PDB file of C-alpha atoms in Angstrom:
ATOM      1  CA  MET A   1       0.000   0.000   0.000  1.00 45.00           C
ATOM      2  CA  LYS A   2       1.372   3.392  -0.979  1.00 49.00           C
ATOM      3  CA  ILE A   3       2.010   5.720   1.937  1.00 52.00           C
ATOM      4  CA  ASN A   4       0.638   9.258   1.800  1.00 54.00           C
ATOM      5  CA  GLN A   5       3.749  11.308   2.516  1.00 59.00           C
ATOM      6  CA  LYS A   6       1.701  14.373   3.437  1.00 63.00           C
ATOM      7  CA  LEU A   7       0.064  12.553   6.340  1.00 76.00           C
ATOM      8  CA  LEU A   8       3.272  11.175   7.822  1.00 88.00           C
ATOM      9  CA  GLY A   9       4.720  12.526  11.033  1.00 94.00           C
ATOM     10  CA  LYS A  10       8.449  12.796  11.712  1.00 95.00           C
ATOM     11  CA  LEU A  11      10.875  11.138  14.102  1.00 96.00           C
ATOM     12  CA  TYR A  12      13.272  13.520  15.856  1.00 98.00           C
ATOM     13  CA  ILE A  13      16.427  12.132  17.489  1.00 97.00           C
ATOM     14  CA  VAL A  14      17.022  14.554  20.346  1.00 97.00           C
ATOM     15  CA  PRO A  15      20.188  14.501  22.513  1.00 96.00           C
ATOM     16  CA  THR A  16      19.885  15.493  26.149  1.00 96.00           C
ATOM     17  CA  PRO A  17      22.596  16.788  28.527  1.00 96.00           C
ATOM     18  CA  ILE A  18      24.995  14.225  29.992  1.00 94.00           C
ATOM     19  CA  GLY A  19      25.427  16.271  33.148  1.00 91.00           C
ATOM     20  CA  ASN A  20      25.022  20.008  32.827  1.00 93.00           C
ATOM     21  CA  TYR A  21      21.450  20.927  31.844  1.00 94.00           C
ATOM     22  CA  ASN A  22      22.707  24.152  30.267  1.00 93.00           C
ATOM     23  CA  ASP A  23      24.281  22.085  27.477  1.00 95.00           C
ATOM     24  CA  ILE A  24      20.911  21.421  25.849  1.00 96.00           C
ATOM     25  CA  ASN A  25      20.472  23.456  22.673  1.00 95.00           C
ATOM     26  CA  HIS A  26      17.619  25.778  21.795  1.00 96.00           C
ATOM     27  CA  ARG A  27      16.423  23.652  18.899  1.00 97.00           C
ATOM     28  CA  SER A  28      16.085  20.573  21.140  1.00 97.00           C
ATOM     29  CA  LEU A  29      13.931  22.525  23.584  1.00 97.00           C
ATOM     30  CA  ILE A  30      11.639  23.726  20.782  1.00 97.00           C
ATOM     31  CA  ILE A  31      11.214  20.156  19.491  1.00 98.00           C
ATOM     32  CA  LEU A  32      10.515  18.702  22.936  1.00 98.00           C
ATOM     33  CA  LYS A  33       7.791  21.317  23.377  1.00 97.00           C
ATOM     34  CA  LYS A  34       6.102  20.911  19.995  1.00 97.00           C
ATOM     35  CA  VAL A  35       6.122  17.135  19.318  1.00 97.00           C
ATOM     36  CA  ASP A  36       3.053  15.045  20.023  1.00 97.00           C
ATOM     37  CA  LEU A  37       4.972  12.415  22.007  1.00 96.00           C
ATOM     38  CA  ILE A  38       8.397  11.876  23.574  1.00 97.00           C
ATOM     39  CA  LEU A  39       9.880   8.366  23.615  1.00 96.00           C
ATOM     40  CA  SER A  40      11.802   8.117  26.870  1.00 94.00           C
ATOM     41  CA  GLU A  41      14.275   5.507  28.110  1.00 91.00           C
ATOM     42  CA  ASP A  42      13.444   6.459  31.708  1.00 93.00           C
ATOM     43  CA  LYS A  43      10.296   8.568  32.178  1.00 94.00           C
ATOM     44  CA  ARG A  44      11.419   9.693  35.633  1.00 95.00           C
ATOM     45  CA  LYS A  45      14.746  11.088  34.427  1.00 94.00           C
ATOM     46  CA  THR A  46      13.233  12.683  31.334  1.00 96.00           C
ATOM     47  CA  GLY A  47      10.441  14.103  33.498  1.00 96.00           C
ATOM     48  CA  ILE A  48      12.993  15.881  35.699  1.00 96.00           C
ATOM     49  CA  LEU A  49      14.625  17.400  32.615  1.00 96.00           C
ATOM     50  CA  LEU A  50      11.296  18.585  31.183  1.00 97.00           C
ATOM     51  CA  LYS A  51      10.262  20.057  34.517  1.00 96.00           C
ATOM     52  CA  TYR A  52      13.559  21.956  34.739  1.00 96.00           C
ATOM     53  CA  PHE A  53      12.751  23.670  31.431  1.00 97.00           C
ATOM     54  CA  ASN A  54       9.030  23.985  32.210  1.00 97.00           C
ATOM     55  CA  ILE A  55       8.038  21.689  29.340  1.00 97.00           C
ATOM     56  CA  LYS A  56       4.761  19.799  29.601  1.00 95.00           C
ATOM     57  CA  ASN A  57       4.435  16.943  27.133  1.00 96.00           C
ATOM     58  CA  LYS A  58       3.427  13.295  26.906  1.00 95.00           C
ATOM     59  CA  LEU A  59       6.068  10.688  27.723  1.00 96.00           C
ATOM     60  CA  TYR A  60       6.018   7.149  26.330  1.00 93.00           C
ATOM     61  CA  SER A  61       8.256   4.502  27.914  1.00 91.00           C
ATOM     62  CA  TYR A  62      10.659   3.125  25.303  1.00 89.00           C
ATOM     63  CA  HIS A  63      13.686   1.111  26.468  1.00 85.00           C
ATOM     64  CA  GLU A  64      15.720  -1.976  25.589  1.00 80.00           C
ATOM     65  CA  TYR A  65      13.228  -4.349  27.229  1.00 82.00           C
ATOM     66  CA  ASN A  66      10.147  -3.161  25.332  1.00 84.00           C
ATOM     67  CA  GLU A  67      11.757  -1.770  22.167  1.00 82.00           C
ATOM     68  CA  LYS A  68      10.839  -4.738  19.971  1.00 81.00           C
ATOM     69  CA  LYS A  69       7.251  -4.891  21.217  1.00 84.00           C
ATOM     70  CA  HIS A  70       6.504  -1.150  20.959  1.00 86.00           C
ATOM     71  CA  SER A  71       8.314  -0.186  17.735  1.00 88.00           C
ATOM     72  CA  GLU A  72       5.405  -1.148  15.463  1.00 88.00           C
ATOM     73  CA  ILE A  73       2.962   0.782  17.667  1.00 90.00           C
ATOM     74  CA  ILE A  74       5.126   3.893  17.389  1.00 92.00           C
ATOM     75  CA  ILE A  75       5.544   3.496  13.621  1.00 91.00           C
ATOM     76  CA  ASN A  76       1.771   3.396  13.242  1.00 91.00           C
ATOM     77  CA  LYS A  77       1.440   6.575  15.270  1.00 93.00           C
ATOM     78  CA  ILE A  78       3.933   8.334  12.991  1.00 93.00           C
ATOM     79  CA  LYS A  79       2.027   7.061   9.934  1.00 91.00           C
ATOM     80  CA  ASN A  80      -1.064   8.647  11.442  1.00 92.00           C
ATOM     81  CA  GLY A  81       0.614  12.047  11.656  1.00 93.00           C
ATOM     82  CA  TYR A  82       2.271  12.001  15.078  1.00 95.00           C
ATOM     83  CA  ASN A  83       5.559  13.894  15.373  1.00 97.00           C
ATOM     84  CA  ILE A  84       7.682  12.005  17.875  1.00 97.00           C
ATOM     85  CA  ALA A  85      10.944  12.777  19.682  1.00 97.00           C
ATOM     86  CA  LEU A  86      13.300  10.012  20.777  1.00 97.00           C
ATOM     87  CA  VAL A  87      15.484  10.756  23.831  1.00 96.00           C
ATOM     88  CA  SER A  88      17.752   8.629  26.027  1.00 92.00           C
ATOM     89  CA  ASP A  89      18.658   9.132  29.685  1.00 92.00           C
ATOM     90  CA  ALA A  90      21.613  11.299  28.683  1.00 92.00           C
ATOM     91  CA  GLY A  91      23.526  12.169  25.526  1.00 94.00           C
ATOM     92  CA  THR A  92      22.772  11.257  21.937  1.00 95.00           C
ATOM     93  CA  PRO A  93      20.206   8.442  21.490  1.00 94.00           C
ATOM     94  CA  LEU A  94      21.353   5.117  19.989  1.00 93.00           C
ATOM     95  CA  ILE A  95      24.953   5.561  21.234  1.00 91.00           C
ATOM     96  CA  ASN A  96      24.834   2.569  23.605  1.00 86.00           C
ATOM     97  CA  ASP A  97      21.155   3.331  24.114  1.00 86.00           C
ATOM     98  CA  PRO A  98      17.857   2.066  22.656  1.00 84.00           C
ATOM     99  CA  GLY A  99      16.467   3.399  19.390  1.00 89.00           C
ATOM    100  CA  TYR A 100      18.096   1.396  16.613  1.00 89.00           C
ATOM    101  CA  ARG A 101      14.974  -0.669  15.895  1.00 89.00           C
ATOM    102  CA  ILE A 102      12.617   2.288  15.504  1.00 91.00           C
ATOM    103  CA  VAL A 103      15.074   4.178  13.291  1.00 92.00           C
ATOM    104  CA  LYS A 104      15.589   1.098  11.124  1.00 90.00           C
ATOM    105  CA  LEU A 105      11.832   0.664  10.708  1.00 89.00           C
ATOM    106  CA  CYS A 106      11.474   4.313   9.717  1.00 90.00           C
ATOM    107  CA  ARG A 107      14.309   4.075   7.235  1.00 86.00           C
ATOM    108  CA  PHE A 108      14.176   0.679   5.594  1.00 80.00           C
ATOM    109  CA  GLU A 109      10.795  -0.996   5.718  1.00 63.00           C
ATOM    110  CA  ASN A 110       9.103   1.028   2.976  1.00 66.00           C
ATOM    111  CA  ASN A 111       7.855   3.532   5.496  1.00 69.00           C
ATOM    112  CA  SER A 112       9.774   6.530   4.129  1.00 82.00           C
ATOM    113  CA  ILE A 113       9.379   8.311   7.452  1.00 91.00           C
ATOM    114  CA  LYS A 114      11.583  11.357   7.784  1.00 93.00           C
ATOM    115  CA  ILE A 115      14.221  11.102  10.522  1.00 95.00           C
ATOM    116  CA  ILE A 116      15.627  14.378  11.812  1.00 97.00           C
ATOM    117  CA  PRO A 117      18.775  14.091  14.009  1.00 97.00           C
ATOM    118  CA  ILE A 118      19.533  17.025  16.294  1.00 97.00           C
ATOM    119  CA  PRO A 119      23.164  17.754  17.262  1.00 95.00           C
ATOM    120  CA  GLY A 120      24.104  17.564  20.905  1.00 94.00           C
ATOM    121  CA  PRO A 121      26.212  16.012  23.683  1.00 94.00           C
ATOM    122  CA  CYS A 122      27.977  12.652  23.317  1.00 95.00           C
ATOM    123  CA  ALA A 123      30.361  11.486  26.060  1.00 95.00           C
ATOM    124  CA  ALA A 124      32.537   9.481  23.650  1.00 96.00           C
ATOM    125  CA  ILE A 125      33.174  12.469  21.373  1.00 96.00           C
ATOM    126  CA  LEU A 126      33.722  14.893  24.235  1.00 96.00           C
ATOM    127  CA  ALA A 127      36.278  12.570  25.849  1.00 97.00           C
ATOM    128  CA  LEU A 128      38.066  12.067  22.520  1.00 97.00           C
ATOM    129  CA  SER A 129      38.222  15.805  21.852  1.00 96.00           C
ATOM    130  CA  ALA A 130      39.910  16.443  25.207  1.00 96.00           C
ATOM    131  CA  SER A 131      42.207  13.396  25.200  1.00 95.00           C
ATOM    132  CA  GLY A 132      45.067  14.756  23.126  1.00 94.00           C
ATOM    133  CA  LEU A 133      45.081  11.460  21.193  1.00 94.00           C
ATOM    134  CA  PRO A 134      44.625  11.255  17.403  1.00 93.00           C
ATOM    135  CA  SER A 135      40.997  11.986  16.555  1.00 94.00           C
ATOM    136  CA  ASN A 136      41.032  11.833  12.745  1.00 94.00           C
ATOM    137  CA  LYS A 137      40.458   8.079  12.966  1.00 93.00           C
ATOM    138  CA  PHE A 138      38.977   6.326  15.972  1.00 96.00           C
ATOM    139  CA  CYS A 139      37.106   3.186  16.965  1.00 96.00           C
ATOM    140  CA  TYR A 140      34.090   3.346  19.294  1.00 96.00           C
ATOM    141  CA  GLU A 141      33.771   0.065  21.197  1.00 96.00           C
ATOM    142  CA  GLY A 142      31.051   0.848  23.743  1.00 95.00           C
ATOM    143  CA  PHE A 143      31.125  -1.365  26.847  1.00 95.00           C
ATOM    144  CA  LEU A 144      33.450  -4.356  27.077  1.00 96.00           C
ATOM    145  CA  PRO A 145      31.816  -7.723  27.941  1.00 95.00           C
ATOM    146  CA  ASN A 146      30.922  -8.338  31.586  1.00 94.00           C
ATOM    147  CA  LYS A 147      32.463 -11.794  31.740  1.00 95.00           C
ATOM    148  CA  LYS A 148      36.249 -11.776  32.153  1.00 95.00           C
ATOM    149  CA  SER A 149      36.958 -14.502  29.569  1.00 95.00           C
ATOM    150  CA  LYS A 150      34.875 -12.728  26.927  1.00 96.00           C
ATOM    151  CA  ARG A 151      36.427  -9.389  27.849  1.00 96.00           C
ATOM    152  CA  LEU A 152      39.946 -10.785  27.411  1.00 95.00           C
ATOM    153  CA  ASN A 153      38.965 -12.319  24.069  1.00 95.00           C
ATOM    154  CA  ARG A 154      37.628  -8.986  22.855  1.00 96.00           C
ATOM    155  CA  LEU A 155      40.724  -7.130  24.031  1.00 95.00           C
ATOM    156  CA  ASN A 156      42.896  -9.632  22.171  1.00 90.00           C
ATOM    157  CA  GLU A 157      40.938  -8.779  19.029  1.00 93.00           C
ATOM    158  CA  LEU A 158      41.525  -5.065  19.653  1.00 94.00           C
ATOM    159  CA  LYS A 159      45.181  -5.041  20.719  1.00 86.00           C
ATOM    160  CA  LEU A 160      46.476  -4.489  17.166  1.00 84.00           C
ATOM    161  CA  GLU A 161      43.923  -1.747  16.420  1.00 91.00           C
ATOM    162  CA  LYS A 162      45.800   1.274  15.094  1.00 89.00           C
ATOM    163  CA  ARG A 163      43.006   3.776  15.602  1.00 94.00           C
ATOM    164  CA  THR A 164      42.318   5.510  18.907  1.00 96.00           C
ATOM    165  CA  LEU A 165      39.928   3.341  20.945  1.00 97.00           C
ATOM    166  CA  ILE A 166      36.955   4.676  22.921  1.00 98.00           C
ATOM    167  CA  ILE A 167      35.460   2.437  25.604  1.00 98.00           C
ATOM    168  CA  TYR A 168      32.704   3.047  28.159  1.00 97.00           C
ATOM    169  CA  GLU A 169      33.111   1.497  31.595  1.00 95.00           C
ATOM    170  CA  SER A 170      31.186   1.361  34.857  1.00 93.00           C
ATOM    171  CA  LYS A 171      32.722   2.255  38.215  1.00 91.00           C
ATOM    172  CA  HIS A 172      32.125  -1.285  39.506  1.00 92.00           C
ATOM    173  CA  ARG A 173      34.217  -2.934  36.767  1.00 93.00           C
ATOM    174  CA  LEU A 174      36.766  -0.216  36.056  1.00 96.00           C
ATOM    175  CA  LEU A 175      39.802  -1.664  37.876  1.00 95.00           C
ATOM    176  CA  ASN A 176      39.114  -5.193  36.594  1.00 95.00           C
ATOM    177  CA  SER A 177      38.854  -3.913  33.035  1.00 96.00           C
ATOM    178  CA  LEU A 178      41.982  -1.763  33.349  1.00 97.00           C
ATOM    179  CA  ASN A 179      43.960  -4.735  34.643  1.00 95.00           C
ATOM    180  CA  ASP A 180      42.703  -6.823  31.724  1.00 96.00           C
ATOM    181  CA  ILE A 181      43.625  -4.045  29.284  1.00 96.00           C
ATOM    182  CA  LYS A 182      47.075  -3.897  30.874  1.00 92.00           C
ATOM    183  CA  SER A 183      47.546  -7.671  30.540  1.00 90.00           C
ATOM    184  CA  ILE A 184      46.684  -7.593  26.828  1.00 90.00           C
ATOM    185  CA  PHE A 185      47.908  -4.159  25.675  1.00 90.00           C
ATOM    186  CA  GLY A 186      50.935  -3.925  27.974  1.00 86.00           C
ATOM    187  CA  SER A 187      51.516  -1.595  30.910  1.00 86.00           C
ATOM    188  CA  ASN A 188      52.908   1.273  28.819  1.00 84.00           C
ATOM    189  CA  ARG A 189      49.989   1.915  26.477  1.00 90.00           C
ATOM    190  CA  TYR A 190      48.801   5.505  26.949  1.00 93.00           C
ATOM    191  CA  LEU A 191      45.234   5.922  28.169  1.00 96.00           C
ATOM    192  CA  VAL A 192      43.007   8.863  29.070  1.00 97.00           C
ATOM    193  CA  LEU A 193      40.332   8.380  31.732  1.00 97.00           C
ATOM    194  CA  ALA A 194      37.509  10.923  31.394  1.00 97.00           C
ATOM    195  CA  ARG A 195      35.111  10.931  34.335  1.00 95.00           C
ATOM    196  CA  GLU A 196      31.884  12.830  35.008  1.00 94.00           C
ATOM    197  CA  ILE A 197      32.195  14.895  31.807  1.00 95.00           C
ATOM    198  CA  THR A 198      30.339  18.263  32.011  1.00 95.00           C
ATOM    199  CA  LYS A 199      29.523  17.659  35.681  1.00 93.00           C
ATOM    200  CA  LYS A 200      30.852  19.345  38.817  1.00 90.00           C
ATOM    201  CA  TRP A 201      33.492  16.675  39.530  1.00 91.00           C
ATOM    202  CA  GLU A 202      34.683  16.312  35.929  1.00 94.00           C
ATOM    203  CA  SER A 203      38.247  15.038  35.547  1.00 94.00           C
ATOM    204  CA  ILE A 204      40.239  14.084  32.465  1.00 96.00           C
ATOM    205  CA  TYR A 205      43.514  12.360  33.297  1.00 96.00           C
ATOM    206  CA  GLY A 206      46.012  10.667  30.999  1.00 95.00           C
ATOM    207  CA  ASP A 207      49.023   8.407  31.624  1.00 94.00           C
ATOM    208  CA  THR A 208      50.229   4.869  30.962  1.00 92.00           C
ATOM    209  CA  ILE A 209      47.765   2.137  31.919  1.00 94.00           C
ATOM    210  CA  GLU A 210      50.048   1.077  34.785  1.00 92.00           C
ATOM    211  CA  LYS A 211      50.093   4.582  36.253  1.00 94.00           C
ATOM    212  CA  ILE A 212      46.376   5.143  35.705  1.00 96.00           C
ATOM    213  CA  ILE A 213      45.678   2.059  37.857  1.00 96.00           C
ATOM    214  CA  LEU A 214      47.941   3.404  40.632  1.00 95.00           C
ATOM    215  CA  TRP A 215      46.317   6.836  40.316  1.00 95.00           C
ATOM    216  CA  ILE A 216      42.883   5.294  40.940  1.00 95.00           C
ATOM    217  CA  LYS A 217      44.096   3.157  43.851  1.00 93.00           C
ATOM    218  CA  ASN A 218      45.500   6.263  45.536  1.00 93.00           C
ATOM    219  CA  ASP A 219      42.001   7.782  45.679  1.00 90.00           C
ATOM    220  CA  LYS A 220      38.948   5.519  45.425  1.00 85.00           C
ATOM    221  CA  ASN A 221      36.779   8.569  44.668  1.00 85.00           C
ATOM    222  CA  ARG A 222      38.262   8.352  41.180  1.00 89.00           C
ATOM    223  CA  LEU A 223      36.165   5.229  40.674  1.00 87.00           C
ATOM    224  CA  LYS A 224      32.937   7.190  40.947  1.00 87.00           C
ATOM    225  CA  GLY A 225      30.776   8.489  38.124  1.00 89.00           C
ATOM    226  CA  GLU A 226      30.300   7.923  34.402  1.00 91.00           C
ATOM    227  CA  ILE A 227      33.602   6.844  32.821  1.00 96.00           C
ATOM    228  CA  VAL A 228      35.036   6.950  29.303  1.00 97.00           C
ATOM    229  CA  LEU A 229      38.411   5.394  28.431  1.00 98.00           C
ATOM    230  CA  VAL A 230      40.293   6.734  25.418  1.00 98.00           C
ATOM    231  CA  ILE A 231      43.197   4.450  24.498  1.00 97.00           C
ATOM    232  CA  ASP A 232      46.120   5.179  22.210  1.00 94.00           C
ATOM    233  CA  GLY A 233      46.143   3.074  19.048  1.00 91.00           C
ATOM    234  CA  LEU A 234      49.001   0.610  18.577  1.00 83.00           C
ATOM    235  CA  HIS A 235      50.802   2.535  15.853  1.00 65.00           C
ATOM    236  CA  ASN A 236      50.717   5.820  17.727  1.00 53.00           C
ATOM    237  CA  ASN A 237      53.381   4.845  20.253  1.00 56.00           C
ATOM    238  CA  ILE A 238      56.527   2.874  19.484  1.00 60.00           C
ATOM    239  CA  TYR A 239      56.724   1.734  23.118  1.00 60.00           C
ATOM    240  CA  ASN A 240      53.394  -0.109  22.905  1.00 59.00           C
ATOM    241  CA  GLU A 241      55.164  -2.997  21.187  1.00 61.00           C
ATOM    242  CA  ILE A 242      57.609  -3.576  24.033  1.00 73.00           C
ATOM    243  CA  PRO A 243      56.689  -6.874  25.770  1.00 75.00           C
ATOM    244  CA  GLU A 244      55.891  -6.454  29.453  1.00 73.00           C
ATOM    245  CA  GLU A 245      58.125  -9.464  30.200  1.00 81.00           C
ATOM    246  CA  SER A 246      61.122  -7.570  28.835  1.00 85.00           C
ATOM    247  CA  ILE A 247      60.705  -4.826  31.436  1.00 82.00           C
ATOM    248  CA  LYS A 248      60.496  -7.420  34.204  1.00 85.00           C
ATOM    249  CA  THR A 249      63.664  -9.081  32.904  1.00 91.00           C
ATOM    250  CA  LEU A 250      65.448  -5.725  32.700  1.00 89.00           C
ATOM    251  CA  LEU A 251      64.521  -4.849  36.281  1.00 88.00           C
ATOM    252  CA  ILE A 252      65.809  -8.178  37.556  1.00 91.00           C
ATOM    253  CA  LEU A 253      69.110  -7.820  35.654  1.00 92.00           C
ATOM    254  CA  LYS A 254      69.448  -4.203  36.832  1.00 89.00           C
ATOM    255  CA  LYS A 255      69.731  -5.465  40.423  1.00 90.00           C
ATOM    256  CA  TYR A 256      72.962  -7.311  39.581  1.00 92.00           C
ATOM    257  CA  LEU A 257      74.388  -5.466  36.565  1.00 92.00           C
ATOM    258  CA  PRO A 258      75.045  -1.921  35.369  1.00 91.00           C
ATOM    259  CA  LEU A 259      72.116  -0.444  33.427  1.00 90.00           C
ATOM    260  CA  LYS A 260      73.952  -0.512  30.107  1.00 91.00           C
ATOM    261  CA  LYS A 261      74.785  -4.218  30.441  1.00 93.00           C
ATOM    262  CA  ALA A 262      71.266  -5.093  31.644  1.00 91.00           C
ATOM    263  CA  ILE A 263      69.732  -3.299  28.647  1.00 90.00           C
ATOM    264  CA  HIS A 264      72.151  -5.000  26.245  1.00 93.00           C
ATOM    265  CA  ILE A 265      71.217  -8.479  27.494  1.00 93.00           C
ATOM    266  CA  THR A 266      67.471  -7.737  27.579  1.00 91.00           C
ATOM    267  CA  ALA A 267      67.544  -6.269  24.067  1.00 89.00           C
ATOM    268  CA  ASN A 268      69.236  -9.420  22.759  1.00 91.00           C
ATOM    269  CA  ILE A 269      66.751 -11.740  24.465  1.00 91.00           C
ATOM    270  CA  TYR A 270      63.627  -9.937  23.208  1.00 85.00           C
ATOM    271  CA  LYS A 271      65.014  -8.587  19.898  1.00 83.00           C
ATOM    272  CA  ILE A 272      64.417  -4.961  20.914  1.00 83.00           C
ATOM    273  CA  LYS A 273      66.517  -1.985  19.888  1.00 83.00           C
ATOM    274  CA  ARG A 274      68.676  -0.922  22.823  1.00 86.00           C
ATOM    275  CA  ASN A 275      67.961   2.811  22.446  1.00 85.00           C
ATOM    276  CA  ILE A 276      64.185   2.182  22.618  1.00 80.00           C
ATOM    277  CA  LEU A 277      64.570   0.131  25.777  1.00 84.00           C
ATOM    278  CA  TYR A 278      66.869   2.733  27.324  1.00 83.00           C
ATOM    279  CA  THR A 279      64.472   5.613  26.527  1.00 78.00           C
ATOM    280  CA  LEU A 280      61.547   3.656  27.918  1.00 76.00           C
ATOM    281  CA  PHE A 281      63.492   2.949  31.116  1.00 76.00           C
ATOM    282  CA  LEU A 282      64.301   6.637  31.636  1.00 76.00           C
ATOM    283  CA  LYS A 283      60.803   7.800  30.658  1.00 66.00           C
ATOM    284  CA  ASN A 284      59.112   5.625  33.255  1.00 63.00           C
ATOM    285  CA  LYS A 285      61.831   6.070  35.919  1.00 54.00           C
ATOM    286  CA  TYR A 286      61.807   2.390  36.913  1.00 57.00           C
TER     287      TYR A 286
END
């Protein structure tokens, strides 16, 4: 059956602040006021946001557990002229949040429904922009698997990735994940930990994985909040390729031999250039 384009509503993808309510843009506020319905991941959280800006509108619960069931209902509403806004709890919808199914239905299943994305906050992009790591090419990974074995398998697949990596992590798993990253990527890979972006306690701290772990252990408050990890790609740092075992060997030899001799022996064992090993030793002040 041919769809009457004039009768169709529109689907707006509307980002919301990830911390500071003042980050919402004027266009988003206008859309949230004028649409017929707002699809909300958490009606309570979205309700607080709307109340803050004195917006009164209808909220419809739409999250990962009911997305499949409710998508067809929403599509039919849009076909009947409803203009609908899709929001997540915070940030840009669909970035590790529900919404893919409804957008796909609008786009690909002969519905020809117009999708209008609105620019706005995204924690991954904000962390990348402040990381100081190459941003012309990057790889967004989302959350690593919960289970340790699966997490290690995924990290093994990523360890040769040359692009900057962006990973989300929860405060409860952060140290476990960092230790797993260290075991696969090596202790000297550079990493930026961005925490509570745009919020009062925002911090963006970069160092080697080894030192980031120590930095967190020195103050457990650094485990709190929403966390983004931005990890240097393999090709960006010549020292990433140095095996962790070689450093351990060097430190053992250093106890009994002059530094120059210890480096010479270690370099021969692991087939590493002596000047690289020497620079790495001085850089990290072992």
